[in-house]
Short mmCIF file of C-alpha atoms and ligand atoms in Angstrom, two decimals:
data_model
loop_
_atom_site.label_atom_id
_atom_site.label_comp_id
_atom_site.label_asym_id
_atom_site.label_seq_id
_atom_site.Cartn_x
_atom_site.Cartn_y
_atom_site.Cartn_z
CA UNK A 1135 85.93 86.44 69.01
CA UNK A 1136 86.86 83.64 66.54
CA UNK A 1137 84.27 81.17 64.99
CA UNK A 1138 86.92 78.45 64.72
CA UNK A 1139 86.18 75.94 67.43
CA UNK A 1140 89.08 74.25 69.38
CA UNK A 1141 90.73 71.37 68.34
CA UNK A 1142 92.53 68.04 70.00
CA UNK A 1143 94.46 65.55 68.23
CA UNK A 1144 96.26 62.71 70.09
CA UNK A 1145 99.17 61.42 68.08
CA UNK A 1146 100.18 58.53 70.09
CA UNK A 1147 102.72 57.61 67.05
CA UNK A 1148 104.36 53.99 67.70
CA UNK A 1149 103.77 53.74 71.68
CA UNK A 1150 100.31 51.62 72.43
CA UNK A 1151 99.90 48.10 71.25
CA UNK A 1152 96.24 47.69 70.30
CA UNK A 1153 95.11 46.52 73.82
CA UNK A 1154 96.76 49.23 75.42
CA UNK A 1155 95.53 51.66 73.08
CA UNK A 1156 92.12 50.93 73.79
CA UNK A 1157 92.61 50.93 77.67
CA UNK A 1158 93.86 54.79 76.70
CA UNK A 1159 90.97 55.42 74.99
CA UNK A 1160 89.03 54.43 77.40
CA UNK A 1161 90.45 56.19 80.31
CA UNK A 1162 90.33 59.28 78.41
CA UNK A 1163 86.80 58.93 77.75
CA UNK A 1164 85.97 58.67 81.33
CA UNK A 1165 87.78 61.98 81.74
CA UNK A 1166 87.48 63.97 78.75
CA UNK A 1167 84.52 66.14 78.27
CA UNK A 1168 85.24 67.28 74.76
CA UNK A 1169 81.58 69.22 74.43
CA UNK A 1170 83.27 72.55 73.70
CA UNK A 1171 86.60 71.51 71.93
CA UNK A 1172 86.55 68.71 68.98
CA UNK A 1173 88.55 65.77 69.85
CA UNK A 1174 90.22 63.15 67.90
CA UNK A 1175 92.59 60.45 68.45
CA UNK A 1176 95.61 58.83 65.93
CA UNK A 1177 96.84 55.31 67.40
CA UNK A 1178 98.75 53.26 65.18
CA UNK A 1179 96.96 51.25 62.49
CA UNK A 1180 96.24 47.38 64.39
CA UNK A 1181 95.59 49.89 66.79
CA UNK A 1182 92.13 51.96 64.89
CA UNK A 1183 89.47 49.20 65.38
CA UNK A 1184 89.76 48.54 68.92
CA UNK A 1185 90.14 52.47 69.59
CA UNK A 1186 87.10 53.15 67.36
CA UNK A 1187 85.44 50.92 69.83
CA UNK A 1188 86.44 52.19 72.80
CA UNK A 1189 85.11 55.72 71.81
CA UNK A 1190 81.53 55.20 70.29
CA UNK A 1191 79.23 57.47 71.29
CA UNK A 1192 81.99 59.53 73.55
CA UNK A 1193 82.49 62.13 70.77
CA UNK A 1194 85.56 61.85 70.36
CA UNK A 1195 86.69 60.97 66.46
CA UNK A 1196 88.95 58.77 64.97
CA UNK A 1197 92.05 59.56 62.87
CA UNK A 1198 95.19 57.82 61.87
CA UNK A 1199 98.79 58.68 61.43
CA UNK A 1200 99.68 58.46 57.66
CA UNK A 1201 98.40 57.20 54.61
CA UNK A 1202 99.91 55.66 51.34
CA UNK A 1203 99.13 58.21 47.90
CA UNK A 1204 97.91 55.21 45.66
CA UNK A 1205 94.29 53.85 45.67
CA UNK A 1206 94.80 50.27 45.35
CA UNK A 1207 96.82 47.92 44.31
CA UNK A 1208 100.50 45.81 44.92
CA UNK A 1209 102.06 48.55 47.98
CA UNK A 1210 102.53 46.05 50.63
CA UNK A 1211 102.51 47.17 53.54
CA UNK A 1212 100.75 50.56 52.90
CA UNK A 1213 97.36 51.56 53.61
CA UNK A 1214 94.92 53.19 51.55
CA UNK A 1215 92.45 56.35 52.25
CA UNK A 1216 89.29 54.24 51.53
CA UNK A 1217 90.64 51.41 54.26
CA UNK A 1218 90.78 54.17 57.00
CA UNK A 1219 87.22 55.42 55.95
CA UNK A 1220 85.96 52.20 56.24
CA UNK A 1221 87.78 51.66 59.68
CA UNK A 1222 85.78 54.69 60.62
CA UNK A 1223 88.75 57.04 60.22
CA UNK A 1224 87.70 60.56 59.84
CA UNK A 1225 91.00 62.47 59.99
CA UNK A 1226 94.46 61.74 58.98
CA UNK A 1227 97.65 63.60 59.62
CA UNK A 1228 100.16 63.87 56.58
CA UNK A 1229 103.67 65.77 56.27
CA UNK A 1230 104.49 64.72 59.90
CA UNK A 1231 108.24 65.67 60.50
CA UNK A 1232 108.67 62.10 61.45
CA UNK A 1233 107.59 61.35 58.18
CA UNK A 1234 109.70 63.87 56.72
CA UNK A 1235 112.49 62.90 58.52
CA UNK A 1236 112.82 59.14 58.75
CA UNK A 1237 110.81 58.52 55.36
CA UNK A 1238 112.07 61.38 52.93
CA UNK A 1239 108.60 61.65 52.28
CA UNK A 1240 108.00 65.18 50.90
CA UNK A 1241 105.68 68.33 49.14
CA UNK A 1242 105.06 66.03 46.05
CA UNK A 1243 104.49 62.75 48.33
CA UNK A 1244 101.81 64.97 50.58
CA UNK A 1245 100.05 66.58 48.03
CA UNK A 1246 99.30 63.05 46.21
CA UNK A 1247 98.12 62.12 49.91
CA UNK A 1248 95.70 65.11 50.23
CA UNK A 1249 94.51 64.40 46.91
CA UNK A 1250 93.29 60.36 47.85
CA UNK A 1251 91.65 61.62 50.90
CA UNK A 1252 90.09 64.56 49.29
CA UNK A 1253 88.34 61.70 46.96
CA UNK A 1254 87.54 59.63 50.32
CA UNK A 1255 85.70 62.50 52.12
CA UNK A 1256 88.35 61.99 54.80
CA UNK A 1257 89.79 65.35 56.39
CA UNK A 1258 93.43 65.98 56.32
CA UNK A 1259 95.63 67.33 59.25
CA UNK A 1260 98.73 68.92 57.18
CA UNK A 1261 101.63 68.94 59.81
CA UNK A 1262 104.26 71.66 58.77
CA UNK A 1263 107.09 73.27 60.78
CA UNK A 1264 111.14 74.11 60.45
CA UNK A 1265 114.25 72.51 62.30
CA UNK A 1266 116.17 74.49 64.42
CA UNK A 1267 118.89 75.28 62.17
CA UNK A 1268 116.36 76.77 60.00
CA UNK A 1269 114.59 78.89 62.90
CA UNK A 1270 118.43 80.28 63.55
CA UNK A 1271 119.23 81.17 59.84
CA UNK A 1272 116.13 83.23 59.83
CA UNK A 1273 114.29 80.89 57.24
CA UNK A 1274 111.17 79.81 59.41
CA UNK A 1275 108.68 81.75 57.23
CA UNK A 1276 110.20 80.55 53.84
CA UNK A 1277 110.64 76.97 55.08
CA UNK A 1278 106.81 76.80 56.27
CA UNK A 1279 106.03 78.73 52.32
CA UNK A 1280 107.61 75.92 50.78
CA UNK A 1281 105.96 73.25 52.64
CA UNK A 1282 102.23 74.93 51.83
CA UNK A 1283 103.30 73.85 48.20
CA UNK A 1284 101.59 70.45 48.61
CA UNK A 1285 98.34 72.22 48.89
CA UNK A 1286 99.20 73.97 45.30
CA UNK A 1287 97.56 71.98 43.33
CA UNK A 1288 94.07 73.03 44.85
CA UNK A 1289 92.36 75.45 43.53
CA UNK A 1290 89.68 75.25 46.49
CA UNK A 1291 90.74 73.79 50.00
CA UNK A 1292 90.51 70.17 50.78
CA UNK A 1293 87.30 69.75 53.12
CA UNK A 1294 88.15 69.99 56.46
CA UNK A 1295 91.84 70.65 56.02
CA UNK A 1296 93.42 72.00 59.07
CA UNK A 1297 96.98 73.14 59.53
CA UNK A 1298 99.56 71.67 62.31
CA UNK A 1299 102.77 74.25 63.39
CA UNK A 1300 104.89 71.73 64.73
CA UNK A 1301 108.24 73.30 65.06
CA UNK A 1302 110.72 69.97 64.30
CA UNK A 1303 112.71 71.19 67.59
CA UNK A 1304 109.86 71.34 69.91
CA UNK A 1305 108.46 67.88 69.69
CA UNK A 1306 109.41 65.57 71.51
CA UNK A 1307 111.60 67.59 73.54
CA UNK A 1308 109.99 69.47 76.72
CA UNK A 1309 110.48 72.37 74.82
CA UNK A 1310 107.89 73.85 73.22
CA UNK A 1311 107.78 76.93 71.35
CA UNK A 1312 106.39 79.77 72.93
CA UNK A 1313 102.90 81.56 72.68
CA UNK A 1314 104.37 84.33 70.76
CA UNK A 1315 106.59 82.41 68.46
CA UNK A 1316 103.36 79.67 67.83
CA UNK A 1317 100.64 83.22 66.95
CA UNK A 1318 103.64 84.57 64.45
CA UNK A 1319 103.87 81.28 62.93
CA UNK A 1320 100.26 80.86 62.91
CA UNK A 1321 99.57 83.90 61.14
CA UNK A 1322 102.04 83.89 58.66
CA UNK A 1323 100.75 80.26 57.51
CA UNK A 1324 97.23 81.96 57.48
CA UNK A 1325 98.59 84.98 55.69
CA UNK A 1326 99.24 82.28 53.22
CA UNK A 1327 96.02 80.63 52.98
CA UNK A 1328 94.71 83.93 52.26
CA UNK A 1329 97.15 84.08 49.45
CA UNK A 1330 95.91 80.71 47.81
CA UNK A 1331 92.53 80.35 48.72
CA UNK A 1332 91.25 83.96 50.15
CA UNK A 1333 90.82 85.56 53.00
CA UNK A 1334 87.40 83.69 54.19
CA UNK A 1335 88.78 80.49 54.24
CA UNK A 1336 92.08 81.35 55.42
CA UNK A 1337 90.33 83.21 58.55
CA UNK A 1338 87.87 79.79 58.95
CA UNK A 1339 90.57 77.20 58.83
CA UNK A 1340 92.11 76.10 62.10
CA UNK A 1341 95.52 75.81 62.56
CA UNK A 1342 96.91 73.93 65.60
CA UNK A 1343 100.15 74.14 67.54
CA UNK A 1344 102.06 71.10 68.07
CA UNK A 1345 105.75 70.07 70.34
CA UNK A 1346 106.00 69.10 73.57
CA UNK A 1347 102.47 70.79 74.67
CA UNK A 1348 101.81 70.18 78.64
CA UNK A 1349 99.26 70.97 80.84
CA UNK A 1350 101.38 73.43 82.23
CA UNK A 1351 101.78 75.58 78.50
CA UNK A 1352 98.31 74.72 77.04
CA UNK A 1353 97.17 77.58 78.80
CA UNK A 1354 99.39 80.04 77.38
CA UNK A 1355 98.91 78.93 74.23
CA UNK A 1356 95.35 78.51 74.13
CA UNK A 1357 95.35 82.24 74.87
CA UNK A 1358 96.76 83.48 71.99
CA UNK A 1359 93.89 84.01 69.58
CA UNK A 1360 96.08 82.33 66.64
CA UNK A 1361 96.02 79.20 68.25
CA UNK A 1362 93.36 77.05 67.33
CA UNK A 1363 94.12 73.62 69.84
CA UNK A 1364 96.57 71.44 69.59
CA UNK A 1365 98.47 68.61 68.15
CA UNK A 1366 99.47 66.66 70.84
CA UNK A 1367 101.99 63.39 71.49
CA UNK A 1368 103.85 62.59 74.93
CA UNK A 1369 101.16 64.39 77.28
CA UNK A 1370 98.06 62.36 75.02
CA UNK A 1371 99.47 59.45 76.49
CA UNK A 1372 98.26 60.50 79.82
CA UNK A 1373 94.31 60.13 80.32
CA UNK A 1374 94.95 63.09 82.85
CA UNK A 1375 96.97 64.93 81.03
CA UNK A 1376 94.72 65.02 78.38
CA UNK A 1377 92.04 66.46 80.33
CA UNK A 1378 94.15 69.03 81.51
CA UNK A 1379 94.83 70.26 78.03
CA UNK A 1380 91.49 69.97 76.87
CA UNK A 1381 90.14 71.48 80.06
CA UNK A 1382 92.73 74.85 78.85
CA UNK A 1383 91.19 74.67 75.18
CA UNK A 1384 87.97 74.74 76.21
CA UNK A 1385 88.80 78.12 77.99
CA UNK A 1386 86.54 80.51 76.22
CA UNK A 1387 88.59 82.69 73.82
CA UNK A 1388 89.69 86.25 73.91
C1 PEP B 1203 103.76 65.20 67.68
O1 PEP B 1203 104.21 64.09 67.59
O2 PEP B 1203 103.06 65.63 66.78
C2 PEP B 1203 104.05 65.98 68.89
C3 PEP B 1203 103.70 67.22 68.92
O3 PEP B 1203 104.69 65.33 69.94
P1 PEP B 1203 104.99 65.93 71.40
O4 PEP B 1203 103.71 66.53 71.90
O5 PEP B 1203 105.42 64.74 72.19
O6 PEP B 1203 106.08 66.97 71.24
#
Protein backbone atom coordinates (compact mmCIF):
# COMPACT_ATOMS: atom_id res chain seq x y z
CA UNK A 1 0.00 0.00 0.00
CA UNK A 2 1.42 3.49 -0.85
CA UNK A 3 2.27 6.18 1.84
CA UNK A 4 1.52 8.97 -0.63
CA UNK A 5 -1.78 10.47 0.38
CA UNK A 6 -4.33 11.60 -2.33
CA UNK A 7 -4.34 14.74 -3.83
CA UNK A 8 -7.05 17.47 -5.34
CA UNK A 9 -6.27 20.48 -7.17
CA UNK A 10 -9.03 22.67 -8.70
CA UNK A 11 -7.68 24.67 -11.60
CA UNK A 12 -10.55 26.83 -12.33
CA UNK A 13 -8.10 28.79 -14.93
CA UNK A 14 -9.95 32.09 -16.30
CA UNK A 15 -13.77 31.05 -15.53
CA UNK A 16 -14.94 32.65 -11.92
CA UNK A 17 -14.88 36.34 -11.33
CA UNK A 18 -13.90 36.85 -7.69
CA UNK A 19 -17.53 36.79 -6.34
CA UNK A 20 -18.30 33.80 -8.10
CA UNK A 21 -15.25 32.17 -7.13
CA UNK A 22 -15.95 32.48 -3.66
CA UNK A 23 -19.66 31.28 -3.98
CA UNK A 24 -17.61 27.99 -5.52
CA UNK A 25 -15.62 27.78 -2.75
CA UNK A 26 -18.11 27.87 -0.65
CA UNK A 27 -20.40 25.36 -2.07
CA UNK A 28 -17.63 23.02 -2.23
CA UNK A 29 -16.90 23.38 1.29
CA UNK A 30 -20.34 22.46 2.28
CA UNK A 31 -19.80 19.28 0.28
CA UNK A 32 -16.32 18.33 0.33
CA UNK A 33 -15.02 16.27 3.11
CA UNK A 34 -11.38 16.33 2.17
CA UNK A 35 -10.25 14.41 5.68
CA UNK A 36 -8.61 11.57 3.75
CA UNK A 37 -7.46 13.27 0.43
CA UNK A 38 -5.53 16.86 0.54
CA UNK A 39 -7.38 19.47 -1.23
CA UNK A 40 -6.45 22.64 -2.79
CA UNK A 41 -7.95 25.15 -4.97
CA UNK A 42 -6.24 27.63 -7.97
CA UNK A 43 -8.81 30.57 -8.91
CA UNK A 44 -7.45 33.30 -10.77
CA UNK A 45 -5.42 35.96 -8.96
CA UNK A 46 -8.38 39.00 -7.91
CA UNK A 47 -9.84 35.83 -7.33
CA UNK A 48 -7.19 34.30 -4.09
CA UNK A 49 -8.35 36.63 -1.24
CA UNK A 50 -11.94 36.16 -1.34
CA UNK A 51 -11.38 32.24 -1.95
CA UNK A 52 -8.87 32.15 0.95
CA UNK A 53 -11.80 33.39 2.85
CA UNK A 54 -14.28 31.31 1.89
CA UNK A 55 -12.17 28.21 2.95
CA UNK A 56 -10.67 29.00 6.48
CA UNK A 57 -10.78 26.42 8.67
CA UNK A 58 -12.45 23.89 5.88
CA UNK A 59 -9.04 22.33 5.09
CA UNK A 60 -8.91 22.88 2.03
CA UNK A 61 -5.55 24.99 0.81
CA UNK A 62 -4.96 27.65 -1.36
CA UNK A 63 -2.91 27.72 -4.59
CA UNK A 64 -2.68 29.84 -7.65
CA UNK A 65 -2.21 29.34 -11.32
CA UNK A 66 1.24 30.77 -12.34
CA UNK A 67 3.82 32.86 -11.10
CA UNK A 68 6.35 35.43 -12.65
CA UNK A 69 10.46 34.06 -12.17
CA UNK A 70 11.71 37.54 -10.85
CA UNK A 71 11.50 38.65 -7.15
CA UNK A 72 10.66 42.17 -7.44
CA UNK A 73 10.80 44.83 -9.34
CA UNK A 74 9.34 46.82 -12.84
CA UNK A 75 7.20 43.34 -14.46
CA UNK A 76 3.88 44.89 -14.65
CA UNK A 77 1.47 42.92 -14.59
CA UNK A 78 3.24 39.82 -13.08
CA UNK A 79 3.08 38.48 -9.74
CA UNK A 80 5.68 37.46 -7.50
CA UNK A 81 6.14 34.12 -5.21
CA UNK A 82 6.36 36.20 -1.95
CA UNK A 83 2.81 38.08 -3.00
CA UNK A 84 1.06 34.62 -3.22
CA UNK A 85 2.66 33.58 0.21
CA UNK A 86 1.45 36.48 1.69
CA UNK A 87 -2.09 36.00 0.05
CA UNK A 88 -1.91 32.74 1.88
CA UNK A 89 -0.98 30.78 -1.24
CA UNK A 90 0.54 27.51 -0.44
CA UNK A 91 0.80 25.81 -3.85
CA UNK A 92 1.32 27.00 -7.30
CA UNK A 93 1.10 25.19 -10.57
CA UNK A 94 3.92 26.01 -13.22
CA UNK A 95 4.60 24.48 -16.85
CA UNK A 96 0.79 24.38 -17.45
CA UNK A 97 0.29 23.48 -21.22
CA UNK A 98 -1.75 26.58 -21.38
CA UNK A 99 1.18 28.27 -20.40
CA UNK A 100 3.23 26.44 -22.72
CA UNK A 101 1.05 26.93 -25.36
CA UNK A 102 -0.35 30.44 -25.44
CA UNK A 103 2.78 31.99 -23.53
CA UNK A 104 5.91 30.11 -25.07
CA UNK A 105 6.81 29.89 -21.66
CA UNK A 106 9.26 26.94 -21.35
CA UNK A 107 12.04 24.40 -19.31
CA UNK A 108 14.29 27.51 -18.67
CA UNK A 109 11.14 29.88 -17.80
CA UNK A 110 9.86 26.93 -15.17
CA UNK A 111 12.88 26.13 -13.63
CA UNK A 112 13.56 30.01 -12.72
CA UNK A 113 9.83 29.67 -11.34
CA UNK A 114 10.60 26.61 -9.11
CA UNK A 115 13.60 28.27 -8.01
CA UNK A 116 11.52 31.74 -6.49
CA UNK A 117 9.11 29.51 -4.81
CA UNK A 118 11.65 27.15 -3.51
CA UNK A 119 13.07 30.51 -1.68
CA UNK A 120 9.29 31.37 -0.61
CA UNK A 121 8.58 28.00 1.12
CA UNK A 122 5.73 27.77 -1.39
CA UNK A 123 5.18 24.15 -2.98
CA UNK A 124 5.23 23.76 -6.65
CA UNK A 125 2.73 21.67 -8.81
CA UNK A 126 5.01 20.96 -12.09
CA UNK A 127 2.35 20.26 -14.89
CA UNK A 128 4.03 18.14 -17.72
CA UNK A 129 2.45 16.13 -20.57
CA UNK A 130 2.79 15.63 -24.67
CA UNK A 131 0.36 16.72 -27.60
CA UNK A 132 -1.15 14.27 -29.55
CA UNK A 133 1.07 14.37 -32.41
CA UNK A 134 3.74 13.51 -30.08
CA UNK A 135 1.76 10.50 -28.33
CA UNK A 136 1.34 9.17 -32.22
CA UNK A 137 5.09 9.53 -33.23
CA UNK A 138 5.93 7.42 -30.28
CA UNK A 139 7.76 10.36 -28.39
CA UNK A 140 5.55 10.56 -25.12
CA UNK A 141 8.37 9.28 -22.86
CA UNK A 142 11.12 11.55 -24.43
CA UNK A 143 8.81 14.58 -24.58
CA UNK A 144 7.85 14.18 -20.70
CA UNK A 145 12.24 13.55 -20.22
CA UNK A 146 12.73 16.78 -21.67
CA UNK A 147 10.24 18.64 -19.77
CA UNK A 148 11.75 17.12 -16.19
CA UNK A 149 14.79 19.34 -17.34
CA UNK A 150 13.44 22.35 -15.40
CA UNK A 151 13.92 20.42 -12.26
CA UNK A 152 17.82 19.93 -13.37
CA UNK A 153 19.17 22.36 -11.69
CA UNK A 154 18.26 20.72 -8.22
CA UNK A 155 20.37 18.75 -6.73
CA UNK A 156 17.66 17.88 -3.92
CA UNK A 157 13.81 18.21 -4.74
CA UNK A 158 11.96 21.38 -4.24
CA UNK A 159 9.79 20.89 -0.92
CA UNK A 160 6.65 19.65 -1.65
CA UNK A 161 7.05 19.34 -5.39
CA UNK A 162 4.49 17.19 -6.93
CA UNK A 163 4.20 16.14 -10.53
CA UNK A 164 0.96 16.79 -12.90
CA UNK A 165 0.54 14.17 -16.22
CA UNK A 166 -1.64 16.23 -18.11
CA UNK A 167 -1.66 14.80 -21.54
CA UNK A 168 -2.12 18.33 -23.83
CA UNK A 169 -4.98 16.24 -25.75
CA UNK A 170 -6.97 15.22 -22.84
CA UNK A 171 -7.75 18.50 -21.22
CA UNK A 172 -10.26 20.17 -21.94
CA UNK A 173 -11.68 17.73 -24.18
CA UNK A 174 -14.02 14.86 -22.57
CA UNK A 175 -11.34 12.74 -23.32
CA UNK A 176 -9.21 11.70 -20.90
CA UNK A 177 -6.47 9.37 -21.07
CA UNK A 178 -7.00 6.11 -19.80
CA UNK A 179 -6.00 4.32 -16.45
CA UNK A 180 -3.40 2.37 -18.17
CA UNK A 181 -1.95 5.02 -20.36
CA UNK A 182 -2.01 7.66 -16.98
CA UNK A 183 0.09 4.43 -14.54
CA UNK A 184 2.70 4.09 -17.72
CA UNK A 185 3.11 7.69 -17.79
CA UNK A 186 3.20 7.92 -14.17
CA UNK A 187 5.87 5.56 -13.75
CA UNK A 188 8.07 6.47 -16.32
CA UNK A 189 8.10 10.21 -14.84
CA UNK A 190 8.87 8.43 -11.44
CA UNK A 191 11.43 6.20 -13.06
CA UNK A 192 12.89 9.57 -13.64
CA UNK A 193 12.80 11.05 -10.33
CA UNK A 194 14.58 8.09 -9.27
CA UNK A 195 17.16 8.94 -11.83
CA UNK A 196 17.74 12.59 -10.44
CA UNK A 197 16.96 12.48 -7.00
CA UNK A 198 16.80 8.55 -5.91
CA UNK A 199 14.62 6.12 -5.46
CA UNK A 200 13.11 7.35 -1.89
CA UNK A 201 11.99 10.42 -3.06
CA UNK A 202 10.94 9.40 -6.35
CA UNK A 203 8.65 6.57 -4.60
CA UNK A 204 7.36 9.57 -1.91
CA UNK A 205 6.50 12.19 -4.44
CA UNK A 206 2.97 12.28 -5.77
CA UNK A 207 2.24 12.59 -9.12
CA UNK A 208 -1.31 13.48 -10.27
CA UNK A 209 -3.27 12.83 -13.43
CA UNK A 210 -4.84 15.64 -15.12
CA UNK A 211 -7.53 16.09 -18.63
CA UNK A 212 -10.91 16.00 -18.69
CA UNK A 213 -11.21 13.88 -15.24
CA UNK A 214 -15.13 13.18 -14.38
CA UNK A 215 -16.83 11.62 -11.80
CA UNK A 216 -17.50 8.94 -14.01
CA UNK A 217 -13.32 8.10 -14.70
CA UNK A 218 -11.99 9.20 -11.25
CA UNK A 219 -12.71 5.89 -10.23
CA UNK A 220 -10.72 4.11 -12.67
CA UNK A 221 -8.06 6.12 -12.24
CA UNK A 222 -7.88 6.38 -8.67
CA UNK A 223 -7.42 2.61 -8.88
CA UNK A 224 -4.39 2.41 -10.49
CA UNK A 225 -1.77 2.52 -7.76
CA UNK A 226 0.37 5.15 -9.95
CA UNK A 227 -2.13 7.61 -9.61
CA UNK A 228 -1.76 9.80 -6.86
CA UNK A 229 -5.26 12.31 -7.29
CA UNK A 230 -5.84 14.57 -9.61
CA UNK A 231 -5.47 17.80 -11.37
CA UNK A 232 -8.69 18.85 -12.13
CA UNK A 233 -10.48 21.87 -14.40
CA UNK A 234 -14.10 21.64 -16.07
CA UNK A 235 -15.61 19.06 -13.41
CA UNK A 236 -13.91 21.54 -10.27
CA UNK A 237 -16.30 23.91 -11.43
CA UNK A 238 -19.05 21.81 -10.16
CA UNK A 239 -19.42 21.81 -6.17
CA UNK A 240 -20.93 18.24 -6.90
CA UNK A 241 -18.75 17.17 -9.11
CA UNK A 242 -16.07 17.80 -6.98
CA UNK A 243 -17.31 15.69 -4.32
CA UNK A 244 -17.76 12.99 -6.55
CA UNK A 245 -14.11 12.95 -7.45
CA UNK A 246 -12.91 13.43 -4.14
CA UNK A 247 -15.39 10.93 -2.77
CA UNK A 248 -13.34 8.24 -5.62
CA UNK A 249 -9.83 9.48 -4.22
CA UNK A 250 -10.59 8.93 -0.97
CA UNK A 251 -11.28 5.22 -1.95
CA UNK A 252 -8.72 3.39 0.07
CA UNK A 253 -5.89 2.18 -2.21
CA UNK A 254 -4.93 -1.17 -3.54
C1 LIG B 1 -6.40 21.44 -16.44
O1 LIG B 1 -6.69 22.55 -16.82
O2 LIG B 1 -5.37 21.28 -15.81
C2 LIG B 1 -7.33 20.34 -16.74
C3 LIG B 1 -6.95 19.14 -16.46
O3 LIG B 1 -8.56 20.66 -17.29
P1 LIG B 1 -9.78 19.64 -17.56
O4 LIG B 1 -9.99 18.86 -16.31
O5 LIG B 1 -10.92 20.55 -17.88
O6 LIG B 1 -9.37 18.76 -18.72
Amino acid sequence: MSARRRFFVANWKMTRTPSRAAELARAIVALARPAEVDVAIAPSFPALDRVRAALLGSGIALAAQDVFFEREGAYTGEVSAAMLKDAGVSLVLVGHSERRLLRGEREADFARKIARLKEEGLAPLYCVGETRKEREAGLTRDVLRAQLGALDEFAAPPPGLALAYEPVWAIGTGLAATPEMAADAHAHLRAELAVRFGAPIASSTRILYGGSVSPAGAPGLFAEEEVDGGLVGGASLSASDTAAILAAAAAPRA
